[in-house]
Amino acid sequence: MSIAPNRKPVPSSTTRRGLLAGALAAGVGGLTLTGARELLGQFAPLSGTAWDAANRSLSKRVASPYGEATVRYDDYGVPSIEADEELAASFAVGYVQAFDRLAQLDLQRRVMRGQVSELAGEGTLEDDEFHVAMDFAGAAEATWEHVSETPAGPLVEAYADGVNAAIDGEGLPLEFELLGYEPEPWTPVDSMLMEKQISWDLTGNFGELRRALIADRLGEDVLEELFPERLDHEVPILRESVDAETLEEGEEGGPLGSKDVLDQSLTDWLSRYESPTGVGSNSWVVSGEHTESGRPIVAYDPHLTLMTPPLWYEQHVETPETSVRGATFPGVPFVIAGANDRGTWSFTNVGADVLDCYTYEIDDDGERYRYDGEWREFDREEREIAVAGGDDRTVEVRKTVHGPVLEREGRTVGVAWTGHTATRTTEAIYEFERSDGLEDLLEATRKFDLPTQNLVYADADGRTLYYATGKLPIREIDGEAVSGNRLFDGSAGEGEWDGFEPFGESSWEGFVPFEEKPHAIDPDVLATANQRVVDDPDHYVGVAYATPYRGARIYNRLDDAVESGEPTDPEFHRELQNDVYDGRAEQLVPELLEALEDRIEGGDESDDDRDLEDAHETLVDWEYEMAADSRGALRFARWMDHFRRLVVEPEFEDAGLDESYYPNDWVVATLPTDSQFFEDRSRAETMVAALEDALDEIDDAGWERYGDWNSTRVIEHPFGAEAPFLNYPERPADGSRATVKNYRVDSAVGASWRMVVEPGGAATAVLPGGNSGDYFSDHYADQLENWLANDQTSMDRTLDDEGEPDVVFEEGTS
């Protein structure tokens, strides 16, 4: 898609040294009061040690207790690691990941352990208190107890040893020099903690608390109208037209449950730690019957938080056991989304409900809770949170039979989350890497406990697969299956998960059997975009599905291609990833134009009416594409947000609910003209008023085209607000929250990795920035422009082994 011209080039590593010099001279390192930005207040004096990081270079020879390995970096800083022994390869993976992304590794670990305040001070205490109370670290320890006994365990240990060898043997990145501290050794539990982190980012959802609060403040009728459990559309993942096999082989809805916990301060606090708005993904597969090569094709782009450096790290590992390439999260030794020489796998978020909230009868002293007809003591443990520049904070971690207990201003809620037990996902991904076809992949998928994902797979034999992975709880009250989209009475044992053992090892017998989860074996054409999985599921899955705009567009494009009889090739699928057609515009702009025409006909010659006429002309000529150089896209995007605000703000504001409680775009777009939200002002009048507000905003900001507002400015380094030289350069961007080429400037969410793979054939990919997290590296931001244009490069990382490797790992200890 079009990208605005006349951009400044991405700074080279030499230029970035100059930027740092200017920043240091200007005293960059200011203070803020909230979040990770507090870290900047703890910067060490900036005139000295920061320069040590400017001269980091990876050692050419490294001692390894696991044996020989070589590393060759390609033109984009992607390591290709080769070894005769898997342990040697895993040690090398840990070493190069640590060299390239050590600051990211350490910060992620600190967030999940509740240890950011040790560096940042009191400004991050609330964040740390949440993460300590949820005891993600305890869940990671339980998971490691299981994984350590599997074939994956020794490789995780070797990886951790590689990370620690790099910490000891290489210079530290700039962030450590600026903050003036050294990282603690990495442990296998830390790698399990990374599994918990991404699982929480994808499945952590307190929606039942928000629903209960909305029903209490605005009424059940408003809840039903604005937050239906099922969006009215006809494009689930498993359409009736999906031709596929399945393996052989409750009631939904219901009341909201107990309202004793209702309190906005508790709900608002917990909502800060949920999945970021818009987290989702696209993936699709077409069988070889519809491709030029006769091989199936998988296309994938996960929509996760965009950051500097990127969330993902690309690597290629060659051993006698496997040849695997793709993306992983720093801290994880195995490729999470990618391909081996037999198949390719990808994941999008299901939106499944795997977290329940419980209320309890608690005694007056707050020491005991009622359960199963008797009073029980809370499990209690005191934890210390170190606070830089202040007094350390003691936090009491409380748990019930269901899991952690969270408290805010006297309101208490118990939490059960499937990630709070020993999970086998690391073991599953290890087996994915070594799978030899669909049957192997299916067996490994049985161990994929969390997060709940739409797995899309294809292999070199032409087989294709869709499976809803992850453990799905079955809830019952008085023997009747119920949905989890409610608050449960924990004292009465409502909705409990049979076979779930928080912070232990679960038997999982009270969960949906593997064969009964939604799936399709050898589908011909299948697309996932976080929409509803299936129209009539055998078991309750969840309600947190995405709007259907992306899923409908992908299916429409794929259906057209199949019906044309023309075979597709990888370029077709990369172009589809680049599609910026916005289904919201198709749905709403004709109605907006009609309302504008009525207003203009009955209006005067005022400046406001002339602005409306100009907007009308722009939108009439616009083809609903959210391109960075489009005037129509700018007007529509700002109008859409103002329209949603004007529809619901009056009632929500009176109820004390801010925009974080607003309904999604599909609900707003489909509200009927006789909705109670149009009683004071008609739908058409609201549309025109929203456009007037949008035009005023555009004029005040001086925006001309969509990319002036929809830019990469939000893709920040954790320290980027006070040290902007660490951020990527700002660029105009295509796409919206409703387009296939997904970009959400309001929440910094978008395609965090893109790939298109023909199993046994061509494979391409691109990252949103660079593979290195080292500010001074040439690979810090060298993929940013390619990512904006979706100009992917080959994933074939096999390099010429006749030249000297970049790193040689030799048998021995340092």
XYZ file of N, CA and C in Angstrom, residues 61-154:
282
model
N 34.817 -16.074 19.785
C 34.942 -17.435 20.304
C 34.432 -17.461 21.740
N 33.614 -18.477 22.020
C 32.974 -18.580 23.323
C 33.099 -20.017 23.804
N 33.460 -20.175 25.066
C 33.523 -21.509 25.656
C 32.111 -21.982 25.995
N 31.834 -23.240 25.677
C 30.523 -23.808 25.967
C 30.680 -25.154 26.644
N 30.035 -25.354 27.787
C 30.117 -26.665 28.454
C 29.337 -27.746 27.724
N 28.596 -27.360 26.677
C 27.740 -28.319 25.974
C 28.304 -28.738 24.613
N 29.432 -28.176 24.225
C 30.025 -28.608 22.976
C 29.985 -27.556 21.886
N 30.384 -27.961 20.705
C 30.604 -27.023 19.611
C 29.300 -26.576 18.944
N 29.313 -25.328 18.496
C 28.210 -24.753 17.717
C 28.764 -23.553 16.975
N 28.099 -23.180 15.888
C 28.471 -21.972 15.158
C 27.252 -21.084 14.992
N 27.519 -19.788 14.891
C 26.458 -18.808 14.658
C 26.875 -17.926 13.494
N 25.989 -17.805 12.532
C 26.178 -16.866 11.424
C 24.966 -15.937 11.373
N 25.210 -14.655 11.343
C 24.139 -13.672 11.228
C 23.935 -13.313 9.760
N 22.675 -13.163 9.352
C 22.417 -12.756 7.971
C 22.368 -11.233 7.871
N 21.923 -10.734 6.739
C 21.944 -9.293 6.489
C 20.970 -8.515 7.370
N 20.054 -9.206 8.046
C 19.101 -8.536 8.931
C 19.324 -8.903 10.396
N 20.493 -9.425 10.703
C 20.818 -9.705 12.097
C 20.103 -10.908 12.662
N 19.669 -11.833 11.803
C 19.000 -13.054 12.263
C 20.047 -14.145 12.409
N 20.181 -14.743 13.588
C 21.212 -15.767 13.774
C 20.795 -17.116 13.205
N 21.720 -17.776 12.545
C 21.560 -19.154 12.105
C 22.540 -19.982 12.922
N 21.987 -20.854 13.759
C 22.784 -21.606 14.732
C 22.849 -23.059 14.306
N 24.039 -23.600 14.264
C 24.219 -24.981 13.810
C 25.052 -25.729 14.830
N 24.611 -26.944 15.155
C 25.350 -27.756 16.127
C 25.002 -29.218 15.916
N 25.910 -30.078 16.306
C 25.660 -31.514 16.224
C 24.872 -32.024 17.423
N 24.867 -31.255 18.501
C 24.146 -31.645 19.708
C 23.105 -30.569 20.043
N 21.903 -31.007 20.403
C 20.841 -30.050 20.710
C 21.182 -29.173 21.908
N 21.846 -29.731 22.907
C 22.209 -28.938 24.078
C 23.166 -27.812 23.698
N 24.113 -28.114 22.806
C 25.050 -27.079 22.355
C 24.308 -25.983 21.605
N 23.332 -26.372 20.777
C 22.548 -25.377 20.043
C 21.734 -24.510 20.995
N 21.134 -25.120 22.023
C 20.301 -24.375 22.969
C 21.144 -23.389 23.780
N 22.342 -23.794 24.160
C 23.258 -22.876 24.848
C 23.556 -21.672 23.949
N 23.819 -21.929 22.672
C 24.125 -20.838 21.736
C 22.913 -19.928 21.544
N 21.703 -20.510 21.495
C 20.485 -19.689 21.377
C 20.387 -18.741 22.563
N 20.600 -19.262 23.769
C 20.551 -18.404 24.950
C 21.579 -17.300 24.894
N 22.759 -17.621 24.403
C 23.840 -16.639 24.356
C 23.495 -15.490 23.399
N 23.060 -15.825 22.184
C 22.812 -14.763 21.203
C 21.541 -13.986 21.550
N 20.531 -14.661 22.090
C 19.346 -13.909 22.527
C 19.723 -12.897 23.606
N 20.543 -13.323 24.551
C 20.949 -12.413 25.621
C 21.765 -11.252 25.077
N 22.660 -11.522 24.139
C 23.440 -10.416 23.579
C 22.523 -9.424 22.868
N 21.541 -9.924 22.122
C 20.684 -9.052 21.321
C 19.537 -8.421 22.108
N 19.049 -9.093 23.172
C 17.817 -8.631 23.819
C 17.867 -8.680 25.355
N 19.034 -8.528 25.957
C 19.138 -8.731 27.397
C 18.279 -7.761 28.201
N 18.234 -6.500 27.818
C 17.424 -5.538 28.572
C 15.947 -5.930 28.543
N 15.478 -6.395 27.383
C 14.098 -6.841 27.256
C 13.837 -8.070 28.137
N 14.756 -9.009 28.121
C 14.630 -10.191 28.967
C 14.455 -9.797 30.424
N 15.316 -8.922 30.884
C 15.316 -8.587 32.306
C 14.078 -7.787 32.688
N 13.667 -6.841 31.845
C 12.503 -6.028 32.184
C 11.230 -6.885 32.212
N 11.072 -7.792 31.225
C 9.907 -8.672 31.213
C 9.860 -9.523 32.482
N 11.015 -10.039 32.854
C 11.088 -10.859 34.069
C 10.703 -10.043 35.297
N 11.221 -8.820 35.378
C 10.911 -7.967 36.527
C 9.419 -7.636 36.595
N 8.818 -7.357 35.454
C 7.383 -7.058 35.441
C 6.595 -8.227 36.020
N 6.859 -9.439 35.535
C 6.068 -10.595 35.954
C 6.358 -11.011 37.395
N 7.540 -10.724 37.883
C 7.878 -11.047 39.273
C 7.487 -9.929 40.231
N 7.056 -8.776 39.706
C 6.740 -7.654 40.574
C 7.976 -7.026 41.174
N 8.999 -6.797 40.343
C 10.278 -6.278 40.829
C 10.709 -4.997 40.111
N 9.783 -4.320 39.467
C 10.152 -3.096 38.753
C 10.452 -1.959 39.726
N 9.737 -1.905 40.840
C 9.940 -0.817 41.807
C 11.337 -0.818 42.394
N 12.014 -1.949 42.361
C 13.394 -2.016 42.825
C 14.284 -1.075 42.023
N 13.883 -0.816 40.778
C 14.616 0.125 39.934
C 13.914 1.464 39.839
N 12.573 1.439 39.792
C 11.806 2.627 39.408
C 11.288 3.430 40.582
N 11.198 2.847 41.756
C 10.656 3.565 42.884
C 9.152 3.376 43.027
N 8.531 4.259 43.818
C 7.145 4.080 44.226
C 6.153 4.167 43.075
N 6.526 4.771 41.974
C 5.590 4.953 40.866
C 5.090 3.667 40.251
N 5.797 2.558 40.451
C 5.368 1.278 39.865
C 4.900 0.290 40.929
N 4.669 0.764 42.136
C 4.301 -0.145 43.214
C 2.977 -0.856 42.947
N 1.979 -0.138 42.438
C 0.690 -0.780 42.177
C 0.840 -1.906 41.156
N 1.649 -1.674 40.133
C 1.895 -2.723 39.141
C 2.548 -3.936 39.798
N 3.564 -3.682 40.613
C 4.256 -4.788 41.267
C 3.334 -5.531 42.228
N 2.489 -4.789 42.930
C 1.575 -5.431 43.873
C 0.627 -6.396 43.153
N 0.139 -6.004 41.982
C -0.736 -6.898 41.228
C 0.001 -8.162 40.841
N 1.197 -8.025 40.279
C 1.920 -9.193 39.789
C 2.362 -10.107 40.938
N 2.676 -9.527 42.082
C 3.008 -10.353 43.244
C 1.762 -11.065 43.750
N 0.647 -10.350 43.836
C -0.596 -10.959 44.328
C -1.064 -12.089 43.422
N -0.879 -11.947 42.108
C -1.268 -13.007 41.175
C -0.290 -14.181 41.195
N 0.876 -13.978 41.738
C 1.889 -15.029 41.906
C 2.174 -15.772 40.600
N 2.419 -14.998 39.559
C 2.830 -15.615 38.295
C 4.119 -16.419 38.479
N 4.983 -15.927 39.357
C 6.254 -16.635 39.585
C 6.003 -18.011 40.179
N 5.033 -18.117 41.093
C 4.701 -19.417 41.663
C 4.177 -20.380 40.613
N 3.376 -19.860 39.671
C 2.869 -20.696 38.574
C 4.012 -21.144 37.672
N 4.992 -20.250 37.446
C 6.152 -20.619 36.625
C 6.979 -21.702 37.305
N 7.103 -21.625 38.631
C 7.846 -22.648 39.358
C 7.157 -24.009 39.243
N 5.826 -24.014 39.363
C 5.086 -25.277 39.211
C 5.267 -25.840 37.802
N 5.275 -24.950 36.815
C 5.456 -25.398 35.433
C 6.853 -25.976 35.223
N 7.859 -25.336 35.794
C 9.226 -25.849 35.631
C 9.389 -27.217 36.302
N 8.714 -27.428 37.421
C 8.786 -28.743 38.059
C 8.362 -29.835 37.090
N 7.346 -29.532 36.267
C 6.910 -30.518 35.274
C 7.878 -30.562 34.085
N 8.184 -29.412 33.504
C 8.985 -29.377 32.279
C 10.379 -29.942 32.510
N 10.920 -29.765 33.708
C 12.283 -30.245 33.980
C 12.401 -31.758 33.820
N 11.284 -32.470 33.913
C 11.302 -33.922 33.789
C 10.989 -34.393 32.374
N 10.849 -33.483 31.435
C 10.539 -33.827 30.045
C 11.794 -33.664 29.177
N 11.787 -34.147 27.941
C 12.951 -33.944 27.060
C 13.278 -32.478 26.817
N 12.286 -31.587 26.990
C 12.554 -30.157 26.791
C 13.361 -29.557 27.924
N 13.302 -30.185 29.121
C 13.927 -29.607 30.307
C 15.413 -29.329 30.174
N 16.227 -30.315 29.775
C 17.665 -30.052 29.650
C 17.994 -28.938 28.654
